[in-house]
């Protein structure tokens, strides 16, 4: 059963009754939401709109079957990062965080032949490398050499995966907290195994994502995939609500 938590959501419910019914059918039993924010944050480039975490929480809070929303995101040493995490906590999410790791990836080609793809393998997937021409590989290595001459021999990559933590929390919620429905906001292939296990054990799992942002492995689990484009006007930043809808609310 859905009960709107704000006046705006109440008006949106009248405009999109079928969407609300679809969500009620999804959240038809004790549910837990798991948001892999580092994964979904990058979807905004394709969506052309951004997530409003406050509005997402307001929408989820309207369903009495949703027992909580867990939010996973890394913390850097910047004050803005710590402040963001604290703000998310105030919205009512169960926040799981850990320090972001900085990984150094070498771009030093000083001891590498211009014909070699050894360094490029750090950045280009093997299937693509296999179809690159020798001239292209030589060109890319020459550009890396220019960076080396200017003093740059490595680049830093930020990494903070939560696949282990999310998989563990799913298992704990399954065993100890009476959760029968697992709502995953992510398209990462790392979750294929826990989702498959949940489905095999008779549990329900739903992937909230958008087209072409769900890995083949997750798709093959046959879990229901809900396209978040359907609820854009419920969860986007307020100024990004579509004009024809804004005029009615």
CSV table of C-alpha atoms in Angstrom, one decimal, residues 19-228:
chain,number,residue,atom,x,y,z
A,19,UNK,CA,3.4,3.8,-12.1
A,20,UNK,CA,2.4,3.7,-8.5
A,21,UNK,CA,0.5,0.5,-9.0
A,22,UNK,CA,3.5,-1.0,-10.8
A,23,UNK,CA,5.7,-0.1,-7.8
A,24,UNK,CA,3.2,-1.5,-5.4
A,25,UNK,CA,3.4,-4.8,-7.3
A,26,UNK,CA,7.1,-4.7,-7.0
A,27,UNK,CA,7.1,-3.9,-3.3
A,28,UNK,CA,4.5,-6.5,-2.5
A,29,UNK,CA,6.4,-8.1,0.5
A,30,UNK,CA,9.0,-7.1,3.1
A,31,UNK,CA,11.6,-5.3,1.1
A,32,UNK,CA,15.0,-3.8,1.5
A,33,UNK,CA,16.6,-1.3,-0.9
A,34,UNK,CA,20.4,-1.4,-1.7
A,35,UNK,CA,21.8,1.7,-3.5
A,36,UNK,CA,25.2,1.3,-5.1
A,37,UNK,CA,25.6,5.0,-5.5
A,38,UNK,CA,29.0,5.0,-7.2
A,39,UNK,CA,27.5,2.8,-9.9
A,40,UNK,CA,24.2,4.7,-10.5
A,41,UNK,CA,25.8,8.2,-10.2
A,42,UNK,CA,27.4,7.7,-13.6
A,43,UNK,CA,24.1,7.0,-15.2
A,44,UNK,CA,23.3,10.7,-15.2
A,45,UNK,CA,25.4,11.2,-18.3
A,46,UNK,CA,23.0,9.0,-20.2
A,47,UNK,CA,19.8,10.0,-18.4
A,48,UNK,CA,20.5,13.8,-18.8
A,49,UNK,CA,19.0,14.3,-15.4
A,50,UNK,CA,20.3,13.8,-11.9
A,51,UNK,CA,19.1,11.9,-8.8
A,52,UNK,CA,17.6,13.7,-5.9
A,53,UNK,CA,18.4,11.5,-2.9
A,54,UNK,CA,15.8,13.3,-0.7
A,55,UNK,CA,13.1,12.7,-3.3
A,56,UNK,CA,14.1,9.1,-3.7
A,57,UNK,CA,13.8,8.5,0.0
A,58,UNK,CA,10.5,10.3,0.2
A,59,UNK,CA,9.1,8.0,-2.6
A,60,UNK,CA,10.4,4.9,-0.9
A,61,UNK,CA,9.1,5.9,2.5
A,62,UNK,CA,5.6,5.8,1.1
A,63,UNK,CA,5.6,2.0,0.8
A,64,UNK,CA,5.0,0.3,4.1
A,65,UNK,CA,6.6,-2.9,2.9
A,66,UNK,CA,10.0,-1.2,2.5
A,67,UNK,CA,11.9,-1.8,5.7
A,68,UNK,CA,14.9,0.4,4.9
A,69,UNK,CA,17.2,1.8,2.2
A,70,UNK,CA,20.9,1.1,2.5
A,71,UNK,CA,23.2,3.6,0.7
A,72,UNK,CA,26.8,2.6,-0.2
A,73,UNK,CA,29.4,5.2,-1.2
A,74,UNK,CA,33.0,5.9,-0.5
A,75,UNK,CA,34.5,8.7,1.5
A,76,UNK,CA,37.6,10.7,0.4
A,77,UNK,CA,39.8,12.9,2.5
A,78,UNK,CA,38.0,16.0,1.2
A,79,UNK,CA,35.7,17.9,3.6
A,80,UNK,CA,33.0,18.0,0.9
A,81,UNK,CA,33.0,14.2,0.8
A,82,UNK,CA,32.5,13.8,4.5
A,83,UNK,CA,29.8,16.5,4.4
A,84,UNK,CA,27.9,14.7,1.7
A,85,UNK,CA,27.9,11.4,3.7
A,86,UNK,CA,26.5,13.2,6.7
A,87,UNK,CA,23.8,14.9,4.6
A,88,UNK,CA,22.7,11.5,3.2
A,89,UNK,CA,22.4,10.1,6.7
A,90,UNK,CA,20.1,13.0,7.7
A,91,UNK,CA,17.8,11.9,4.9
A,92,UNK,CA,17.1,8.6,6.6
A,93,UNK,CA,19.4,6.2,4.7
A,94,UNK,CA,21.4,3.5,6.4
A,95,UNK,CA,24.8,4.7,5.1
A,96,UNK,CA,27.6,2.3,4.6
A,97,UNK,CA,31.0,3.9,3.7
A,98,UNK,CA,34.7,3.3,3.7
A,99,UNK,CA,37.8,5.2,2.5
A,100,UNK,CA,38.3,5.6,-1.3
A,101,UNK,CA,41.5,3.9,-2.4
A,102,UNK,CA,43.9,5.7,-4.8
A,103,UNK,CA,45.5,3.3,-7.2
A,104,UNK,CA,48.5,4.3,-9.3
A,105,UNK,CA,48.5,3.0,-12.8
A,106,UNK,CA,51.8,3.2,-14.7
A,107,UNK,CA,52.0,4.9,-18.1
A,108,UNK,CA,55.7,4.6,-18.2
A,109,UNK,CA,56.7,3.3,-21.7
A,110,UNK,CA,60.4,4.0,-21.3
A,111,UNK,CA,61.3,0.3,-21.4
A,112,UNK,CA,58.5,-0.8,-23.8
A,113,UNK,CA,58.6,-1.1,-27.5
A,114,UNK,CA,56.3,1.3,-29.4
A,115,UNK,CA,54.7,-1.9,-30.9
A,116,UNK,CA,53.8,-3.3,-27.5
A,117,UNK,CA,50.4,-3.1,-25.9
A,118,UNK,CA,51.8,-3.9,-22.4
A,119,UNK,CA,51.0,-0.5,-20.9
A,120,UNK,CA,47.8,0.0,-22.8
A,121,UNK,CA,46.4,-3.1,-21.3
A,122,UNK,CA,45.9,-1.2,-18.0
A,123,UNK,CA,43.4,1.1,-19.7
A,124,UNK,CA,42.0,-0.7,-22.8
A,125,UNK,CA,40.1,-4.0,-22.6
A,126,UNK,CA,41.7,-6.9,-24.4
A,127,UNK,CA,38.9,-7.4,-27.0
A,128,UNK,CA,39.4,-3.8,-28.2
A,129,UNK,CA,43.2,-4.1,-28.1
A,130,UNK,CA,43.0,-7.1,-30.4
A,131,UNK,CA,41.4,-5.1,-33.2
A,132,UNK,CA,43.6,-2.0,-32.9
A,133,UNK,CA,46.1,-1.6,-35.8
A,134,UNK,CA,49.8,-1.5,-35.2
A,135,UNK,CA,49.8,2.1,-36.2
A,136,UNK,CA,47.2,3.0,-33.6
A,137,UNK,CA,49.2,1.2,-30.8
A,138,UNK,CA,52.3,3.0,-31.9
A,139,UNK,CA,50.5,6.3,-31.9
A,140,UNK,CA,49.1,5.8,-28.4
A,141,UNK,CA,52.5,4.8,-27.0
A,142,UNK,CA,54.1,7.8,-28.6
A,143,UNK,CA,51.5,10.0,-26.7
A,144,UNK,CA,52.3,8.3,-23.5
A,145,UNK,CA,56.0,8.8,-24.1
A,146,UNK,CA,55.3,12.6,-24.5
A,147,UNK,CA,53.7,12.5,-21.1
A,148,UNK,CA,56.7,10.6,-19.7
A,149,UNK,CA,59.1,13.3,-21.1
A,150,UNK,CA,57.0,16.0,-19.4
A,151,UNK,CA,57.3,14.1,-16.0
A,152,UNK,CA,54.1,12.1,-15.9
A,153,UNK,CA,54.7,8.4,-15.4
A,154,UNK,CA,51.5,7.3,-13.7
A,155,UNK,CA,47.9,8.3,-13.3
A,156,UNK,CA,45.7,7.8,-10.2
A,157,UNK,CA,42.4,5.9,-10.3
A,158,UNK,CA,39.9,6.1,-7.4
A,159,UNK,CA,38.4,2.8,-6.4
A,160,UNK,CA,35.8,1.9,-3.8
A,161,UNK,CA,33.7,-1.1,-4.6
A,162,UNK,CA,30.9,-2.3,-2.3
A,163,UNK,CA,30.0,-5.6,-4.0
A,164,UNK,CA,31.2,-7.6,-1.0
A,165,UNK,CA,29.4,-5.4,1.6
A,166,UNK,CA,26.1,-5.3,-0.4
A,167,UNK,CA,26.3,-9.1,-1.0
A,168,UNK,CA,26.9,-9.7,2.7
A,169,UNK,CA,24.1,-7.3,3.8
A,170,UNK,CA,21.7,-9.1,1.5
A,171,UNK,CA,22.6,-12.4,3.1
A,172,UNK,CA,22.2,-11.0,6.6
A,173,UNK,CA,18.8,-9.5,5.7
A,174,UNK,CA,17.7,-12.8,4.2
A,175,UNK,CA,18.8,-14.9,7.2
A,176,UNK,CA,18.1,-12.5,10.2
A,177,UNK,CA,15.7,-9.7,9.2
A,178,UNK,CA,12.8,-11.3,7.4
A,179,UNK,CA,13.4,-9.7,4.1
A,180,UNK,CA,11.8,-11.4,1.1
A,181,UNK,CA,12.4,-8.8,-1.6
A,182,UNK,CA,15.8,-7.4,-2.5
A,183,UNK,CA,15.8,-4.1,-4.5
A,184,UNK,CA,19.2,-3.4,-6.0
A,185,UNK,CA,20.0,-0.1,-7.5
A,186,UNK,CA,23.0,-1.1,-9.6
A,187,UNK,CA,23.9,-2.7,-12.9
A,188,UNK,CA,27.2,-4.2,-11.8
A,189,UNK,CA,28.0,-7.8,-12.8
A,190,UNK,CA,29.5,-8.5,-9.4
A,191,UNK,CA,25.9,-8.9,-8.0
A,192,UNK,CA,24.9,-11.6,-10.4
A,193,UNK,CA,25.9,-14.4,-7.9
A,194,UNK,CA,24.0,-13.1,-4.9
A,195,UNK,CA,21.0,-12.3,-7.0
A,196,UNK,CA,21.0,-15.7,-8.5
A,197,UNK,CA,21.3,-17.3,-5.1
A,198,UNK,CA,18.3,-15.3,-3.7
A,199,UNK,CA,16.2,-16.3,-6.7
A,200,UNK,CA,17.1,-19.9,-6.3
A,201,UNK,CA,16.1,-19.7,-2.7
A,202,UNK,CA,12.7,-18.5,-3.6
A,203,UNK,CA,13.3,-14.9,-2.8
A,204,UNK,CA,12.4,-11.9,-5.0
A,205,UNK,CA,15.0,-9.6,-6.5
A,206,UNK,CA,14.5,-6.5,-8.6
A,207,UNK,CA,17.1,-4.5,-10.4
A,208,UNK,CA,16.4,-0.7,-10.6
A,209,UNK,CA,18.5,0.6,-13.5
A,210,UNK,CA,18.2,2.1,-17.0
A,211,UNK,CA,18.7,0.7,-20.4
A,212,UNK,CA,22.3,-0.4,-21.4
A,213,UNK,CA,23.5,0.1,-17.9
A,214,UNK,CA,22.8,-3.5,-16.7
A,215,UNK,CA,25.5,-6.0,-17.2
A,216,UNK,CA,24.9,-9.1,-19.2
A,217,UNK,CA,25.5,-11.2,-16.1
A,218,UNK,CA,22.8,-9.5,-14.1
A,219,UNK,CA,20.4,-9.7,-17.1
A,220,UNK,CA,20.9,-13.4,-17.3
A,221,UNK,CA,19.8,-13.9,-13.7
A,222,UNK,CA,16.3,-13.2,-15.0
A,223,UNK,CA,15.6,-10.9,-12.1
A,224,UNK,CA,13.0,-8.3,-12.9
A,225,UNK,CA,14.6,-5.1,-14.3
A,226,UNK,CA,12.7,-1.9,-13.6
A,227,UNK,CA,13.6,1.1,-15.8
A,228,UNK,CA,14.1,4.1,-13.5
